[in-house]
CSV table of C-alpha atoms in Angstrom, one decimal:
chain,number,residue,atom,x,y,z
L,49,MET,CA,-28.6,86.6,333.3
L,50,LYS,CA,-26.7,89.3,331.4
L,51,ASN,CA,-28.5,92.1,329.7
L,52,LEU,CA,-27.5,95.3,328.0
L,53,LYS,CA,-29.8,97.8,329.6
L,54,GLU,CA,-28.0,101.1,330.0
L,55,ASP,CA,-28.2,100.9,333.8
L,56,TYR,CA,-26.3,97.6,333.6
L,57,PHE,CA,-23.3,99.0,331.6
L,58,ASN,CA,-21.1,99.7,334.7
L,59,PRO,CA,-20.8,96.2,336.2
L,60,PHE,CA,-20.7,94.6,332.7
L,61,PHE,CA,-17.1,94.7,331.3
L,62,SER,CA,-15.5,95.8,334.5
L,63,HIS,CA,-12.1,95.8,332.8
L,64,ILE,CA,-11.4,97.2,329.3
L,65,TYR,CA,-8.1,96.5,327.6
L,66,ILE,CA,-7.1,99.0,324.9
L,67,GLU,CA,-4.4,98.8,322.3
L,68,LYS,CA,-2.2,101.9,322.7
L,69,ALA,CA,-2.5,102.6,318.9
L,70,VAL,CA,-6.3,103.0,319.2
L,71,ARG,CA,-6.5,104.7,322.6
L,72,GLU,CA,-7.6,108.0,321.0
L,73,HIS,CA,-9.7,106.6,318.2
L,74,ALA,CA,-13.2,108.1,318.0
L,75,ARG,CA,-15.0,104.7,318.4
L,76,THR,CA,-12.8,103.9,321.4
L,77,GLN,CA,-13.8,107.1,323.1
L,78,LYS,CA,-17.5,106.5,322.3
L,79,ILE,CA,-17.4,103.0,323.7
L,80,LEU,CA,-15.5,104.1,326.8
L,81,ALA,CA,-18.2,106.7,327.6
L,82,LYS,CA,-20.6,103.8,328.2
L,83,PHE,CA,-18.4,102.4,331.0
L,84,PRO,CA,-17.3,105.3,333.2
L,85,SER,CA,-16.5,102.9,336.1
L,86,ALA,CA,-14.4,100.4,334.1
L,87,GLU,CA,-10.8,99.8,334.8
L,88,ILE,CA,-8.8,100.8,331.7
L,89,ILE,CA,-5.7,98.8,330.9
L,90,GLU,CA,-3.5,99.8,327.9
L,91,ILE,CA,-1.8,97.0,326.0
L,92,ASP,CA,0.4,96.7,322.9
L,93,HIS,CA,-1.6,94.1,321.0
L,94,TYR,CA,-4.9,92.4,321.7
L,95,LYS,CA,-3.3,88.9,321.4
L,96,ASP,CA,-1.3,89.6,324.5
L,97,ILE,CA,-4.5,89.1,326.4
L,98,PHE,CA,-6.7,87.1,324.0
L,99,CYS,CA,-4.2,84.5,323.1
L,100,ARG,CA,-2.6,83.6,326.4
L,101,SER,CA,-2.1,79.9,327.1
L,102,ARG,CA,-4.2,77.8,329.5
L,103,GLN,CA,-7.2,80.1,329.5
L,104,SER,CA,-10.6,78.7,330.6
L,105,PHE,CA,-13.4,79.7,328.2
L,106,ARG,CA,-16.1,78.6,330.6
L,107,PHE,CA,-14.7,80.6,333.5
L,108,GLN,CA,-14.0,83.7,331.5
L,109,HIS,CA,-17.5,83.8,330.1
L,110,ARG,CA,-18.8,84.4,333.6
L,111,THR,CA,-16.8,87.7,333.8
L,112,GLN,CA,-16.1,88.8,330.3
L,113,LYS,CA,-13.7,91.6,329.6
L,114,LEU,CA,-13.7,93.9,326.6
L,115,ILE,CA,-10.7,94.4,324.4
L,116,LEU,CA,-10.5,97.3,321.9
L,117,ALA,CA,-8.1,96.8,319.1
L,118,ALA,CA,-7.3,97.5,315.4
L,119,ARG,CA,-8.0,94.8,312.8
L,120,GLN,CA,-4.8,94.1,310.8
L,121,GLY,CA,-4.0,91.8,307.9
L,122,THR,CA,-6.9,90.1,306.2
L,123,LEU,CA,-10.1,92.1,306.5
L,124,LEU,CA,-12.5,90.0,304.3
L,125,TYR,CA,-12.7,86.2,304.2
L,126,GLU,CA,-14.4,83.8,301.8
L,127,GLY,CA,-17.4,82.0,303.2
L,128,ALA,CA,-16.7,78.6,304.7
L,129,PRO,CA,-18.2,75.4,303.2
L,130,VAL,CA,-20.4,74.9,306.3
L,131,CYS,CA,-22.0,78.3,305.8
L,132,GLN,CA,-24.8,79.0,303.3
L,133,SER,CA,-24.2,81.5,300.4
L,134,PHE,CA,-27.9,81.8,299.5
L,135,GLY,CA,-27.1,81.5,295.8
L,136,SER,CA,-24.5,84.3,295.8
L,137,GLN,CA,-21.4,83.8,293.7
L,138,TYR,CA,-19.3,86.2,295.8
L,139,PHE,CA,-19.9,85.2,299.4
L,140,TYR,CA,-17.6,86.7,302.1
L,141,TYR,CA,-17.7,87.6,305.7
L,142,ALA,CA,-16.1,90.3,307.8
L,143,SER,CA,-15.0,90.0,311.4
L,144,CYS,CA,-15.3,93.3,313.1
L,145,ALA,CA,-15.8,91.8,316.6
L,146,MET,CA,-14.9,88.4,318.1
L,147,ASN,CA,-16.9,86.4,320.7
L,148,CYS,CA,-20.4,87.0,321.9
L,149,ILE,CA,-22.2,88.1,325.1
L,150,TYR,CA,-24.5,85.0,324.7
L,151,ASP,CA,-23.3,81.6,325.9
L,152,CYS,CA,-24.7,79.0,323.5
L,153,ALA,CA,-23.3,75.5,324.5
L,154,TYR,CA,-22.8,74.5,320.8
L,155,CYS,CA,-21.3,77.8,319.6
L,156,TYR,CA,-18.2,77.1,317.4
L,157,LEU,CA,-16.5,80.2,318.8
L,158,LYS,CA,-15.8,78.2,321.9
L,159,GLY,CA,-13.6,75.9,319.8
L,160,MET,CA,-12.2,78.6,317.6
L,161,TYR,CA,-10.9,81.1,320.1
L,162,PRO,CA,-8.6,80.6,323.1
L,163,SER,CA,-10.4,83.2,325.1
L,164,ALA,CA,-14.0,84.2,326.0
L,165,HIS,CA,-13.3,87.9,326.2
L,166,ILE,CA,-14.8,90.1,323.6
L,167,VAL,CA,-12.6,91.9,321.0
L,168,VAL,CA,-14.0,94.8,319.1
L,169,PHE,CA,-12.0,96.2,316.2
L,170,VAL,CA,-12.5,100.0,316.2
L,171,ASN,CA,-11.0,100.6,312.8
L,172,LEU,CA,-14.2,99.8,311.0
L,173,GLU,CA,-13.3,102.4,308.3
L,174,ASP,CA,-10.5,100.1,307.1
L,175,ILE,CA,-12.9,97.2,306.6
L,176,PHE,CA,-15.2,99.6,304.7
L,177,ALA,CA,-12.3,100.6,302.5
L,178,GLU,CA,-11.5,96.9,301.7
L,179,VAL,CA,-15.2,96.2,300.9
L,180,GLU,CA,-15.2,99.2,298.5
L,181,ARG,CA,-12.0,97.9,296.9
L,182,VAL,CA,-13.6,94.5,296.2
L,183,LEU,CA,-16.8,96.1,295.0
L,184,GLU,CA,-14.8,97.7,292.2
L,185,HIS,CA,-14.4,94.2,290.7
L,186,HIS,CA,-17.7,92.4,291.5
L,187,PRO,CA,-20.8,92.5,293.7
L,188,LEU,CA,-20.6,91.2,297.2
L,189,TYR,CA,-22.8,89.2,299.6
L,190,LEU,CA,-21.2,90.0,303.0
L,191,CYS,CA,-22.0,88.5,306.4
L,192,VAL,CA,-20.8,90.7,309.2
L,193,SER,CA,-22.2,89.0,312.3
L,194,TYR,CA,-20.7,85.5,312.2
L,195,ASP,CA,-18.0,85.9,314.9
L,196,THR,CA,-20.3,87.7,317.3
L,197,ASP,CA,-23.9,88.9,317.5
L,198,LEU,CA,-23.6,92.5,316.5
L,199,LEU,CA,-27.2,93.4,317.1
L,200,ALA,CA,-26.8,92.2,320.7
L,201,MET,CA,-23.9,94.6,321.0
L,202,GLU,CA,-25.6,97.5,319.3
L,203,GLN,CA,-26.1,99.6,322.4
L,204,ILE,CA,-22.4,99.4,323.1
L,205,ILE,CA,-20.7,99.7,319.7
L,206,GLY,CA,-23.4,100.7,317.2
L,207,TYR,CA,-21.9,98.7,314.3
L,208,VAL,CA,-25.2,97.5,312.8
L,209,GLN,CA,-26.2,101.1,312.2
L,210,GLU,CA,-22.8,101.9,310.7
L,211,TRP,CA,-23.0,98.8,308.4
L,212,SER,CA,-26.6,99.7,307.4
L,213,ASP,CA,-25.6,103.3,306.5
L,214,PHE,CA,-22.6,102.0,304.5
L,215,ALA,CA,-24.7,99.4,302.6
L,216,ALA,CA,-27.2,102.1,301.6
L,217,LYS,CA,-24.4,103.8,299.6
L,218,HIS,CA,-23.5,100.7,297.6
L,219,ASP,CA,-26.1,99.1,295.2
L,220,ASN,CA,-23.9,96.1,294.6
L,221,LEU,CA,-23.4,95.2,298.2
L,222,LYS,CA,-25.8,93.0,300.2
L,223,ILE,CA,-25.3,92.7,304.0
L,224,GLU,CA,-26.5,90.0,306.3
L,225,ILE,CA,-26.9,90.6,310.1
L,226,ARG,CA,-27.2,87.2,311.8
L,227,THR,CA,-28.7,87.5,315.3
L,228,LYS,CA,-30.5,85.8,318.2
L,229,CYS,CA,-31.2,89.2,319.7
L,230,ALA,CA,-34.5,91.0,320.4
L,231,ASN,CA,-33.2,94.6,320.5
L,232,LYS,CA,-36.5,96.6,320.4
L,233,THR,CA,-34.7,99.9,320.9
L,234,TYR,CA,-32.9,99.4,317.6
L,235,VAL,CA,-35.9,98.0,315.8
L,236,ARG,CA,-38.2,100.9,316.7
L,237,ASN,CA,-35.8,103.4,315.3
L,238,VAL,CA,-34.6,101.4,312.3
L,239,ASN,CA,-34.2,102.9,308.8
L,240,PRO,CA,-35.0,100.1,306.3
L,241,VAL,CA,-32.3,99.4,303.7
L,242,SER,CA,-33.3,97.0,301.0
L,243,THR,CA,-29.9,95.4,300.9
L,244,VAL,CA,-29.5,94.8,304.6
L,245,ILE,CA,-31.0,91.4,305.7
L,246,TYR,CA,-31.8,90.8,309.3
L,247,ALA,CA,-31.4,87.0,309.8
L,248,PHE,CA,-32.9,85.6,313.0
L,249,THR,CA,-31.6,82.3,314.3
L,250,LEU,CA,-34.7,80.5,315.6
L,251,SER,CA,-34.8,77.4,317.9
L,252,PRO,CA,-37.5,75.6,319.9
L,253,GLN,CA,-37.9,77.0,323.4
L,254,ALA,CA,-36.7,73.7,324.8
L,255,VAL,CA,-33.4,74.1,322.9
L,256,ILE,CA,-33.1,77.8,324.0
L,257,ASP,CA,-33.6,76.8,327.6
L,258,ALA,CA,-31.2,73.9,327.5
L,259,TYR,CA,-28.3,75.3,325.3
L,260,GLU,CA,-28.7,79.0,324.3
L,261,HIS,CA,-27.8,80.6,327.6
L,262,TYR,CA,-28.6,84.4,328.1
L,263,THR,CA,-30.4,84.6,324.7
L,264,PRO,CA,-33.9,86.0,324.3
L,265,SER,CA,-36.8,83.6,324.1
L,266,LEU,CA,-38.3,82.4,320.9
L,267,ALA,CA,-41.3,84.7,321.4
L,268,GLU,CA,-39.0,87.7,321.9
L,269,ARG,CA,-37.0,87.0,318.7
L,270,LEU,CA,-40.2,86.5,316.7
L,271,SER,CA,-41.7,89.7,318.0
L,272,CYS,CA,-38.5,91.6,317.0
L,273,ALA,CA,-38.5,90.0,313.5
L,274,ALA,CA,-42.1,90.8,313.0
L,275,GLU,CA,-41.6,94.4,313.8
L,276,LEU,CA,-38.7,94.7,311.4
L,277,ILE,CA,-40.9,93.2,308.7
L,278,GLN,CA,-43.6,95.7,309.5
L,279,ALA,CA,-41.0,98.5,309.2
L,280,GLY,CA,-40.1,97.3,305.7
L,281,CYS,CA,-36.8,95.6,306.5
L,282,PRO,CA,-35.8,92.4,304.7
L,283,VAL,CA,-35.9,89.5,307.2
L,284,ARG,CA,-34.5,86.0,306.9
L,285,LEU,CA,-35.5,83.1,309.2
L,286,CYS,CA,-32.6,80.7,310.1
L,287,PHE,CA,-33.6,77.3,311.4
L,288,ASP,CA,-29.9,76.7,311.5
L,289,PRO,CA,-28.4,74.9,313.4
L,290,MET,CA,-31.2,72.4,314.1
L,291,ILE,CA,-30.2,70.7,317.4
L,292,TYR,CA,-31.1,67.1,318.2
L,293,MET,CA,-32.7,66.4,321.5
L,294,PRO,CA,-35.3,63.8,322.7
L,295,ASP,CA,-38.7,64.5,321.2
L,296,TRP,CA,-37.0,66.9,318.7
L,297,LYS,CA,-39.9,66.6,316.2
L,298,GLN,CA,-42.5,67.7,318.7
L,299,HIS,CA,-40.3,70.6,319.8
L,300,TYR,CA,-39.8,71.8,316.3
L,301,GLU,CA,-43.5,71.3,315.4
L,302,THR,CA,-44.4,73.6,318.4
L,303,MET,CA,-41.8,76.1,317.3
L,304,LEU,CA,-43.2,76.3,313.7
L,305,ASP,CA,-46.8,76.8,315.0
L,306,GLN,CA,-45.5,79.8,316.9
L,307,VAL,CA,-43.5,81.1,313.9
L,308,PHE,CA,-46.5,80.8,311.6
L,309,HIS,CA,-48.7,82.5,314.1
L,310,ILE,CA,-46.5,85.6,314.5
L,311,ILE,CA,-44.5,86.0,311.3
L,312,PRO,CA,-46.2,86.9,307.9
L,313,MET,CA,-44.4,84.2,306.0
L,314,GLU,CA,-45.3,85.7,302.6
L,315,LYS,CA,-43.1,88.7,303.5
L,316,ILE,CA,-39.9,87.1,304.5
L,317,VAL,CA,-36.9,87.1,302.1
L,318,ASP,CA,-36.1,83.3,302.6
L,319,VAL,CA,-35.3,80.7,305.2
L,320,SER,CA,-32.3,78.6,305.9
L,321,VAL,CA,-32.4,75.0,307.2
L,322,GLY,CA,-29.4,73.1,308.5
L,323,THR,CA,-28.6,70.6,311.2
L,324,PHE,CA,-25.7,71.2,313.6
L,325,ARG,CA,-22.3,70.8,312.0
L,326,ILE,CA,-18.8,71.9,313.1
L,327,SER,CA,-15.1,71.7,312.4
L,328,GLN,CA,-13.6,68.5,313.9
L,329,ASP,CA,-10.9,70.6,315.5
L,330,TYR,CA,-13.3,73.1,317.0
L,331,LEU,CA,-15.4,70.3,318.5
L,332,LYS,CA,-12.3,68.7,320.0
L,333,ASN,CA,-11.4,72.0,321.7
L,334,MET,CA,-15.0,72.4,323.0
L,335,ARG,CA,-15.0,69.0,324.5
L,336,LYS,CA,-11.8,69.8,326.4
L,337,GLN,CA,-13.7,72.7,328.0
L,338,ASP,CA,-17.0,70.9,328.7
L,339,SER,CA,-17.1,67.2,329.6
L,340,GLU,CA,-20.9,67.1,330.2
L,341,SER,CA,-22.9,69.0,327.6
L,342,ALA,CA,-25.0,66.5,325.6
L,343,VAL,CA,-25.2,68.8,322.6
L,344,ILE,CA,-21.4,68.5,321.9
L,345,TRP,CA,-20.9,64.9,323.0
L,346,PHE,CA,-23.4,63.5,320.5
L,347,PRO,CA,-21.8,60.6,318.5
L,348,PHE,CA,-21.3,62.7,315.4
L,349,HIS,CA,-20.3,61.4,312.0
L,350,LYS,CA,-16.9,62.7,310.8
L,351,GLU,CA,-16.5,63.7,307.2
L,352,GLY,CA,-13.9,65.9,305.4
L,353,GLY,CA,-12.7,67.5,308.6
L,354,TYR,CA,-16.3,68.3,309.8
L,355,CYS,CA,-18.6,66.6,312.3
L,356,HIS,CA,-22.4,66.4,311.7
L,357,TYR,CA,-25.3,64.1,312.6
L,358,PRO,CA,-25.5,60.7,311.0
L,359,ALA,CA,-26.9,60.9,307.5
L,360,GLU,CA,-30.3,59.3,308.3
L,361,LEU,CA,-30.9,61.6,311.3
L,362,LEU,CA,-29.7,64.7,309.4
L,363,GLU,CA,-32.0,64.0,306.5
L,364,GLN,CA,-34.9,63.2,308.7
L,365,MET,CA,-34.6,66.5,310.6
L,366,GLU,CA,-34.0,68.7,307.7
L,367,CYS,CA,-36.7,67.1,305.5
L,368,PHE,CA,-39.2,67.4,308.3
L,369,LEU,CA,-38.6,71.1,308.7
L,370,SER,CA,-38.4,71.9,305.0
L,371,GLU,CA,-41.7,70.1,304.2
L,372,ARG,CA,-43.5,71.9,306.9
L,373,LEU,CA,-42.1,75.2,305.7
L,374,GLU,CA,-43.2,74.4,302.1
L,375,GLU,CA,-46.8,74.6,303.4
L,376,LYS,CA,-46.3,78.4,303.9
L,377,ILE,CA,-43.6,79.5,301.4
L,378,SER,CA,-42.4,78.4,298.0
L,379,LYS,CA,-39.7,75.8,297.8
L,380,GLU,CA,-37.4,78.3,296.0
L,381,LYS,CA,-37.2,80.3,299.2
L,382,ILE,CA,-35.9,77.4,301.3
L,383,PHE,CA,-32.1,76.9,301.4
L,384,ARG,CA,-30.9,73.7,302.9
L,385,TRP,CA,-27.3,73.3,304.0
L,386,ASN,CA,-26.6,69.8,302.6
L,387,VAL,CA,-28.6,70.1,299.3
């Protein structure tokens, strides 16, 4: 299993590709200092490595490489229809890194990207400048951890802290950090910012064991979330995506018992509930890479370019979870994807 302990930095990311244009960038130098034994390879553009044809996502994930680059072109994106806006009119996301150290079997990134290598865009200051330009016109709800798990990468790149410091300077900016991580080092040194929401994706342990490879256990995630709440940080619980498996109701019931035992539900910001759904094109690409995983070979219903569980099953799963949550929190705090 991969981990990000400091004494594991050298064998992890044995090769680092760097765009020549960012070779001397301060963030590049800071990241390279964590990997003194890595082989450094200069390139002209990250796509020369990342977008090569006939790559194997599954094979590359066993030996991921790191690519340091500059983000160019579009820096902010409008939120996709399959993502929840939590009532925000101006819902956007930023991609400051691509791909994840975790290996969840159902992750849409496997269908979205041609490579499993991780790209980190070191010109974060340009994304900050674009956010400030947008904030001149209207407030912003911004998700910055959709295309990776930033908190899981924090010991390497430190972007969660940078985003938190940036958000603290802008009253009309709200940031969401989506994660499956249990980074206690960060949590125990956190400076709470009222507009930075830590959103923990939670799954039954059976789902974690079967499909969420290399991720922390449910107990570890809940412990991390509880410590953030105690420290005064806004915390969101994301039961999204809900994954179907045999005896799913019992698995989710057991999970909720554990959640209610550890998390002071009256102190959370809100919760999201949503069953698994994915772009039809992404799913097609994922199935080419993996001919066996039950989670992506379910007989999904296709609608409007997206795949999701049949309506009856979808409604049954989401209603079950929502009704149980209503025993602990107000209905207004529960955001369902398909409602």
